[in-house]
Amino acid sequence: MDKKEISTKSELNRSIENTKKGFEESFESGTLYNRQTQDKAHLEQILRCLKISDGMRILDLGTGTGYFAFPIAERFSKTEVIGLDIVERALDKNRKKALNDGLKNISFVSYNGLTFPFADKAFDMVITRYALHHFPAIKDTFREISRVLKPNGMFFLSDPAPNEDDTERFVDAYMQMKKDGHIKFYSKKEWQDIGKIAGFNLVDSFETGIRFPKKKQTSLELDDILNRYDKQVIKGYGLEIINDEIWITERVNNLLFKKL
């Protein structure tokens, strides 16, 4: 094993730990995290797209607070839903909620952020929402998704996207101000290209949007980022400072793949 490989593994583990720590802090704050991620209309649109049926075994990758997993388990009592995440604190809370709500068709599993702890062809569907931009080895993640899916299984992802004119990726630099392990937002074409490598074909898609706040950090840090990027590009994200919060608007890719 050479130094380059060791360095790569070290960077992967560091990124995963940063994400874990950042999300533990976000989940503890509660209200702000919910304001950043919850959108009932978007959730309903996704559920209509998925066409879930009885008997399915579904993996919710990067489940977080179970925002995606719980509604599915509640509405489709004859499905099995498993939420997978690296953040144990959130999973513990989810388990307590499932127990209190009497939901016997949902469970939550922790993992190392790289290898899924499931057998090959274990699921009919894999879903993920607002999570993949934190994954440091995205091609490996797609291969893992393909591995645990049955033949002709479905994979749905929902994740913010860069604006078309943001070629220098201001949005990624902005998102990295929040120390939660953000890696990159991908375009629709980039997702399709990554999907093809892992044996996926895009079968349906729609675009939505999200406008959300983050706590303002030091003015110097924000000013540095704002001064490094084209003002017109930044304007396209509707950046607005309101009291101690920064609001931004982002496009969201919603893509449904089928395993070939």
mmCIF file of C-alpha atoms in Angstrom:
data_model
loop_
_atom_site.group_PDB
_atom_site.id
_atom_site.type_symbol
_atom_site.label_atom_id
_atom_site.label_comp_id
_atom_site.label_asym_id
_atom_site.label_seq_id
_atom_site.Cartn_x
_atom_site.Cartn_y
_atom_site.Cartn_z
ATOM 1 C CA MET A 1 0.000 0.000 0.000
ATOM 2 C CA ASP A 2 1.688 3.247 -1.108
ATOM 3 C CA LYS A 3 1.584 6.684 0.497
ATOM 4 C CA LYS A 4 -0.888 7.984 -2.058
ATOM 5 C CA GLU A 5 -3.425 5.292 -1.147
ATOM 6 C CA ILE A 6 -2.910 5.893 2.585
ATOM 7 C CA SER A 7 -3.385 9.631 2.046
ATOM 8 C CA THR A 8 -6.577 9.026 0.102
ATOM 9 C CA LYS A 9 -8.008 6.797 2.807
ATOM 10 C CA SER A 10 -7.024 9.340 5.427
ATOM 11 C CA GLU A 11 -8.809 12.110 3.539
ATOM 12 C CA LEU A 12 -11.913 9.961 3.113
ATOM 13 C CA ASN A 13 -12.058 9.167 6.809
ATOM 14 C CA ARG A 14 -11.459 12.802 7.753
ATOM 15 C CA SER A 15 -14.261 13.943 5.471
ATOM 16 C CA ILE A 16 -16.654 11.366 6.927
ATOM 17 C CA GLU A 17 -15.773 12.395 10.476
ATOM 18 C CA ASN A 18 -16.310 16.073 9.637
ATOM 19 C CA THR A 19 -19.711 15.258 8.191
ATOM 20 C CA LYS A 20 -20.635 13.196 11.223
ATOM 21 C CA LYS A 21 -19.598 15.936 13.649
ATOM 22 C CA GLY A 22 -21.339 18.662 11.648
ATOM 23 C CA PHE A 23 -24.594 16.760 11.477
ATOM 24 C CA GLU A 24 -24.540 15.840 15.141
ATOM 25 C CA GLU A 25 -24.378 19.573 15.859
ATOM 26 C CA SER A 26 -27.104 20.336 13.311
ATOM 27 C CA PHE A 27 -29.449 17.685 14.668
ATOM 28 C CA GLU A 28 -28.936 18.988 18.196
ATOM 29 C CA SER A 29 -29.957 22.490 17.074
ATOM 30 C CA GLY A 30 -33.195 20.996 15.756
ATOM 31 C CA THR A 31 -35.131 24.029 14.564
ATOM 32 C CA LEU A 32 -32.575 25.402 12.089
ATOM 33 C CA TYR A 33 -31.906 21.966 10.602
ATOM 34 C CA ASN A 34 -35.627 21.420 10.095
ATOM 35 C CA ARG A 35 -35.977 24.820 8.420
ATOM 36 C CA GLN A 36 -33.132 23.916 6.092
ATOM 37 C CA THR A 37 -34.450 20.531 4.987
ATOM 38 C CA GLN A 38 -38.200 20.131 5.457
ATOM 39 C CA ASP A 39 -40.565 20.773 2.558
ATOM 40 C CA LYS A 40 -43.913 18.967 2.608
ATOM 41 C CA ALA A 41 -44.794 19.746 -1.022
ATOM 42 C CA HIS A 42 -41.447 18.394 -2.198
ATOM 43 C CA LEU A 43 -41.857 15.251 -0.118
ATOM 44 C CA GLU A 44 -45.292 14.579 -1.618
ATOM 45 C CA GLN A 45 -43.959 15.085 -5.134
ATOM 46 C CA ILE A 46 -41.197 12.564 -4.495
ATOM 47 C CA LEU A 47 -43.574 9.972 -3.056
ATOM 48 C CA ARG A 48 -45.782 10.249 -6.162
ATOM 49 C CA CYS A 49 -42.735 9.670 -8.358
ATOM 50 C CA LEU A 50 -41.551 6.573 -6.499
ATOM 51 C CA LYS A 51 -44.619 4.374 -7.035
ATOM 52 C CA ILE A 52 -43.969 2.276 -3.938
ATOM 53 C CA SER A 53 -45.836 -1.017 -3.683
ATOM 54 C CA ASP A 54 -46.479 -3.647 -0.981
ATOM 55 C CA GLY A 55 -43.651 -6.010 -0.175
ATOM 56 C CA MET A 56 -40.834 -3.675 -1.178
ATOM 57 C CA ARG A 57 -37.644 -3.500 0.861
ATOM 58 C CA ILE A 58 -36.373 0.078 0.755
ATOM 59 C CA LEU A 59 -33.067 1.599 1.852
ATOM 60 C CA ASP A 60 -33.029 5.291 2.829
ATOM 61 C CA LEU A 61 -29.387 6.311 2.410
ATOM 62 C CA GLY A 62 -28.269 9.216 4.595
ATOM 63 C CA THR A 63 -31.568 9.035 6.442
ATOM 64 C CA GLY A 64 -30.737 11.708 9.030
ATOM 65 C CA THR A 65 -33.833 12.339 11.133
ATOM 66 C CA GLY A 66 -35.820 9.867 9.038
ATOM 67 C CA TYR A 67 -37.657 12.678 7.267
ATOM 68 C CA PHE A 68 -37.918 10.505 4.158
ATOM 69 C CA ALA A 69 -38.133 7.096 5.824
ATOM 70 C CA PHE A 70 -40.911 7.657 8.369
ATOM 71 C CA PRO A 71 -43.646 8.803 5.927
ATOM 72 C CA ILE A 72 -42.960 5.781 3.726
ATOM 73 C CA ALA A 73 -43.145 3.370 6.662
ATOM 74 C CA GLU A 74 -46.334 5.013 7.903
ATOM 75 C CA ARG A 75 -48.144 4.997 4.545
ATOM 76 C CA PHE A 76 -46.924 1.648 3.277
ATOM 77 C CA SER A 77 -47.200 -0.692 6.251
ATOM 78 C CA LYS A 78 -46.394 -3.759 4.126
ATOM 79 C CA THR A 79 -42.998 -2.410 3.079
ATOM 80 C CA GLU A 80 -39.753 -2.693 5.039
ATOM 81 C CA VAL A 81 -37.804 0.556 5.370
ATOM 82 C CA ILE A 82 -34.216 0.716 6.609
ATOM 83 C CA GLY A 83 -32.548 4.067 7.299
ATOM 84 C CA LEU A 84 -28.757 4.087 6.933
ATOM 85 C CA ASP A 85 -26.498 6.840 8.294
ATOM 86 C CA ILE A 86 -23.199 7.587 10.015
ATOM 87 C CA VAL A 87 -24.749 9.766 12.733
ATOM 88 C CA GLU A 88 -25.593 7.475 15.654
ATOM 89 C CA ARG A 89 -27.277 10.180 17.751
ATOM 90 C CA ALA A 90 -29.889 10.779 15.084
ATOM 91 C CA LEU A 91 -30.421 7.047 14.616
ATOM 92 C CA ASP A 92 -30.994 6.556 18.349
ATOM 93 C CA LYS A 93 -33.681 9.245 18.297
ATOM 94 C CA ASN A 94 -35.240 7.645 15.227
ATOM 95 C CA ARG A 95 -35.408 4.263 16.940
ATOM 96 C CA LYS A 96 -37.192 5.795 19.925
ATOM 97 C CA LYS A 97 -39.650 7.554 17.619
ATOM 98 C CA ALA A 98 -40.373 4.329 15.713
ATOM 99 C CA LEU A 99 -41.011 2.541 19.008
ATOM 100 C CA ASN A 100 -43.272 5.319 20.319
ATOM 101 C CA ASP A 101 -45.195 5.429 17.029
ATOM 102 C CA GLY A 102 -45.630 1.647 16.960
ATOM 103 C CA LEU A 103 -43.889 1.293 13.588
ATOM 104 C CA LYS A 104 -42.607 -2.252 13.201
ATOM 105 C CA ASN A 105 -41.626 -1.981 9.525
ATOM 106 C CA ILE A 106 -38.813 0.548 9.989
ATOM 107 C CA SER A 107 -35.306 0.193 11.424
ATOM 108 C CA PHE A 108 -32.110 2.219 11.471
ATOM 109 C CA VAL A 109 -28.531 1.079 10.881
ATOM 110 C CA SER A 110 -25.201 2.881 11.275
ATOM 111 C CA TYR A 111 -22.161 2.303 9.037
ATOM 112 C CA ASN A 112 -18.668 3.588 8.274
ATOM 113 C CA GLY A 113 -19.703 5.927 5.458
ATOM 114 C CA LEU A 114 -18.179 3.767 2.746
ATOM 115 C CA THR A 115 -19.350 0.124 2.700
ATOM 116 C CA PHE A 116 -23.029 -0.717 3.152
ATOM 117 C CA PRO A 117 -23.564 -3.487 5.755
ATOM 118 C CA PHE A 118 -25.983 -5.431 3.560
ATOM 119 C CA ALA A 119 -25.848 -8.432 1.263
ATOM 120 C CA ASP A 120 -25.900 -8.189 -2.526
ATOM 121 C CA LYS A 121 -29.353 -7.679 -4.107
ATOM 122 C CA ALA A 122 -30.954 -6.976 -0.715
ATOM 123 C CA PHE A 123 -33.275 -4.104 -1.729
ATOM 124 C CA ASP A 124 -35.964 -3.281 -4.274
ATOM 125 C CA MET A 125 -35.324 0.450 -3.994
ATOM 126 C CA VAL A 126 -32.682 2.847 -2.661
ATOM 127 C CA ILE A 127 -33.677 6.445 -1.931
ATOM 128 C CA THR A 128 -31.685 9.445 -0.759
ATOM 129 C CA ARG A 129 -32.546 13.105 -0.214
ATOM 130 C CA TYR A 130 -30.174 16.028 0.425
ATOM 131 C CA ALA A 131 -27.330 13.702 1.393
ATOM 132 C CA LEU A 132 -25.104 12.718 -1.536
ATOM 133 C CA HIS A 133 -23.256 16.038 -1.764
ATOM 134 C CA HIS A 134 -21.570 15.027 1.514
ATOM 135 C CA PHE A 135 -20.249 11.707 0.190
ATOM 136 C CA PRO A 136 -16.477 11.837 -0.474
ATOM 137 C CA ALA A 137 -16.253 8.755 -2.747
ATOM 138 C CA ILE A 138 -19.376 9.197 -4.858
ATOM 139 C CA LYS A 139 -18.519 6.641 -7.574
ATOM 140 C CA ASP A 140 -17.862 4.005 -4.917
ATOM 141 C CA THR A 141 -21.160 4.927 -3.276
ATOM 142 C CA PHE A 142 -23.007 4.399 -6.564
ATOM 143 C CA ARG A 143 -21.347 0.999 -6.912
ATOM 144 C CA GLU A 144 -22.509 0.092 -3.410
ATOM 145 C CA ILE A 145 -26.043 1.221 -4.266
ATOM 146 C CA SER A 146 -25.970 -0.945 -7.378
ATOM 147 C CA ARG A 147 -24.573 -3.887 -5.421
ATOM 148 C CA VAL A 148 -27.382 -3.928 -2.831
ATOM 149 C CA LEU A 149 -30.140 -3.405 -5.409
ATOM 150 C CA LYS A 150 -31.950 -6.290 -7.038
ATOM 151 C CA PRO A 151 -31.946 -6.528 -10.867
ATOM 152 C CA ASN A 152 -34.261 -3.824 -12.261
ATOM 153 C CA GLY A 153 -34.247 -2.164 -8.824
ATOM 154 C CA MET A 154 -34.919 1.570 -8.568
ATOM 155 C CA PHE A 155 -32.648 4.295 -7.220
ATOM 156 C CA PHE A 156 -33.976 7.773 -6.464
ATOM 157 C CA LEU A 157 -31.821 10.741 -5.539
ATOM 158 C CA SER A 158 -32.752 14.302 -4.656
ATOM 159 C CA ASP A 159 -29.894 16.757 -4.267
ATOM 160 C CA PRO A 160 -29.229 20.462 -4.920
ATOM 161 C CA ALA A 161 -27.511 21.445 -8.161
ATOM 162 C CA PRO A 162 -25.188 24.273 -9.227
ATOM 163 C CA ASN A 163 -26.581 26.978 -11.481
ATOM 164 C CA GLU A 164 -25.558 26.556 -15.111
ATOM 165 C CA ASP A 165 -23.421 29.715 -15.133
ATOM 166 C CA ASP A 166 -21.609 28.744 -11.923
ATOM 167 C CA THR A 167 -18.695 27.079 -13.702
ATOM 168 C CA GLU A 168 -16.219 27.978 -10.937
ATOM 169 C CA ARG A 169 -18.623 26.538 -8.317
ATOM 170 C CA PHE A 170 -19.210 29.448 -5.992
ATOM 171 C CA VAL A 171 -22.013 27.410 -4.452
ATOM 172 C CA ASP A 172 -19.610 24.697 -3.293
ATOM 173 C CA ALA A 173 -17.298 27.227 -1.653
ATOM 174 C CA TYR A 174 -20.318 28.789 0.050
ATOM 175 C CA MET A 175 -21.639 25.438 1.292
ATOM 176 C CA GLN A 176 -18.211 24.505 2.626
ATOM 177 C CA MET A 177 -18.409 27.457 5.019
ATOM 178 C CA LYS A 178 -20.668 25.232 7.079
ATOM 179 C CA LYS A 179 -18.330 22.643 8.541
ATOM 180 C CA ASP A 180 -20.450 19.591 7.805
ATOM 181 C CA GLY A 181 -18.388 17.873 5.132
ATOM 182 C CA HIS A 182 -19.991 19.298 1.987
ATOM 183 C CA ILE A 183 -18.086 17.997 -1.046
ATOM 184 C CA LYS A 184 -19.864 18.987 -4.239
ATOM 185 C CA PHE A 185 -23.202 19.646 -5.919
ATOM 186 C CA TYR A 186 -23.551 17.751 -9.202
ATOM 187 C CA SER A 187 -25.332 18.665 -12.420
ATOM 188 C CA LYS A 188 -27.928 16.348 -13.930
ATOM 189 C CA LYS A 189 -25.445 15.252 -16.602
ATOM 190 C CA GLU A 190 -22.791 14.509 -14.000
ATOM 191 C CA TRP A 191 -25.248 12.298 -12.110
ATOM 192 C CA GLN A 192 -26.157 10.485 -15.324
ATOM 193 C CA ASP A 193 -22.501 9.885 -16.168
ATOM 194 C CA ILE A 194 -21.759 8.533 -12.679
ATOM 195 C CA GLY A 195 -24.903 6.404 -12.869
ATOM 196 C CA LYS A 196 -23.869 4.809 -16.164
ATOM 197 C CA ILE A 197 -20.562 3.705 -14.678
ATOM 198 C CA ALA A 198 -22.476 1.876 -11.923
ATOM 199 C CA GLY A 199 -25.021 0.349 -14.312
ATOM 200 C CA PHE A 200 -27.940 2.767 -13.939
ATOM 201 C CA ASN A 201 -30.234 4.270 -16.546
ATOM 202 C CA LEU A 202 -32.210 7.476 -15.893
ATOM 203 C CA VAL A 203 -35.932 6.812 -16.323
ATOM 204 C CA ASP A 204 -37.599 9.888 -14.810
ATOM 205 C CA SER A 205 -36.674 13.320 -13.455
ATOM 206 C CA PHE A 206 -38.040 16.630 -12.296
ATOM 207 C CA GLU A 207 -36.527 19.821 -10.950
ATOM 208 C CA THR A 208 -37.531 21.683 -7.810
ATOM 209 C CA GLY A 209 -35.929 24.399 -5.719
ATOM 210 C CA ILE A 210 -34.977 25.087 -2.139
ATOM 211 C CA ARG A 211 -34.417 28.344 -0.260
ATOM 212 C CA PHE A 212 -32.873 27.886 3.143
ATOM 213 C CA PRO A 213 -30.967 29.730 5.885
ATOM 214 C CA LYS A 214 -27.619 29.117 7.520
ATOM 215 C CA LYS A 215 -26.124 30.889 10.494
ATOM 216 C CA LYS A 216 -23.852 33.759 9.495
ATOM 217 C CA GLN A 217 -20.264 33.131 10.453
ATOM 218 C CA THR A 218 -17.476 35.706 10.502
ATOM 219 C CA SER A 219 -17.899 38.614 8.093
ATOM 220 C CA LEU A 220 -14.325 38.144 6.887
ATOM 221 C CA GLU A 221 -15.010 34.549 5.814
ATOM 222 C CA LEU A 222 -18.154 35.509 3.918
ATOM 223 C CA ASP A 223 -16.573 38.605 2.377
ATOM 224 C CA ASP A 224 -13.621 36.548 1.168
ATOM 225 C CA ILE A 225 -15.912 34.155 -0.713
ATOM 226 C CA LEU A 226 -18.112 36.928 -2.105
ATOM 227 C CA ASN A 227 -15.055 38.796 -3.409
ATOM 228 C CA ARG A 228 -13.587 35.732 -5.130
ATOM 229 C CA TYR A 229 -16.544 34.992 -7.406
ATOM 230 C CA ASP A 230 -18.440 36.762 -10.151
ATOM 231 C CA LYS A 231 -21.156 39.024 -8.711
ATOM 232 C CA GLN A 232 -23.654 38.030 -11.396
ATOM 233 C CA VAL A 233 -23.183 34.343 -10.579
ATOM 234 C CA ILE A 234 -23.739 35.029 -6.877
ATOM 235 C CA LYS A 235 -26.846 37.077 -7.690
ATOM 236 C CA GLY A 236 -28.321 34.020 -9.416
ATOM 237 C CA TYR A 237 -28.521 32.258 -6.057
ATOM 238 C CA GLY A 238 -30.571 35.033 -4.467
ATOM 239 C CA LEU A 239 -28.102 35.433 -1.618
ATOM 240 C CA GLU A 240 -29.590 37.586 1.148
ATOM 241 C CA ILE A 241 -28.415 38.402 4.677
ATOM 242 C CA ILE A 242 -31.251 38.746 7.187
ATOM 243 C CA ASN A 243 -30.131 39.513 10.726
ATOM 244 C CA ASP A 244 -27.761 36.674 11.708
ATOM 245 C CA GLU A 245 -28.736 34.353 8.856
ATOM 246 C CA ILE A 246 -27.736 34.002 5.211
ATOM 247 C CA TRP A 247 -30.434 32.798 2.807
ATOM 248 C CA ILE A 248 -29.685 31.148 -0.521
ATOM 249 C CA THR A 249 -31.811 29.611 -3.292
ATOM 250 C CA GLU A 250 -30.690 26.456 -5.070
ATOM 251 C CA ARG A 251 -32.053 24.256 -7.825
ATOM 252 C CA VAL A 252 -32.686 20.625 -6.895
ATOM 253 C CA ASN A 253 -32.239 17.577 -9.124
ATOM 254 C CA ASN A 254 -34.765 14.797 -8.528
ATOM 255 C CA LEU A 255 -33.668 11.752 -10.521
ATOM 256 C CA LEU A 256 -35.062 8.234 -10.744
ATOM 257 C CA PHE A 257 -32.682 5.551 -12.022
ATOM 258 C CA LYS A 258 -33.218 1.904 -12.880
ATOM 259 C CA LYS A 259 -30.528 -0.710 -12.420
ATOM 260 C CA LEU A 260 -29.777 -2.332 -15.746
#
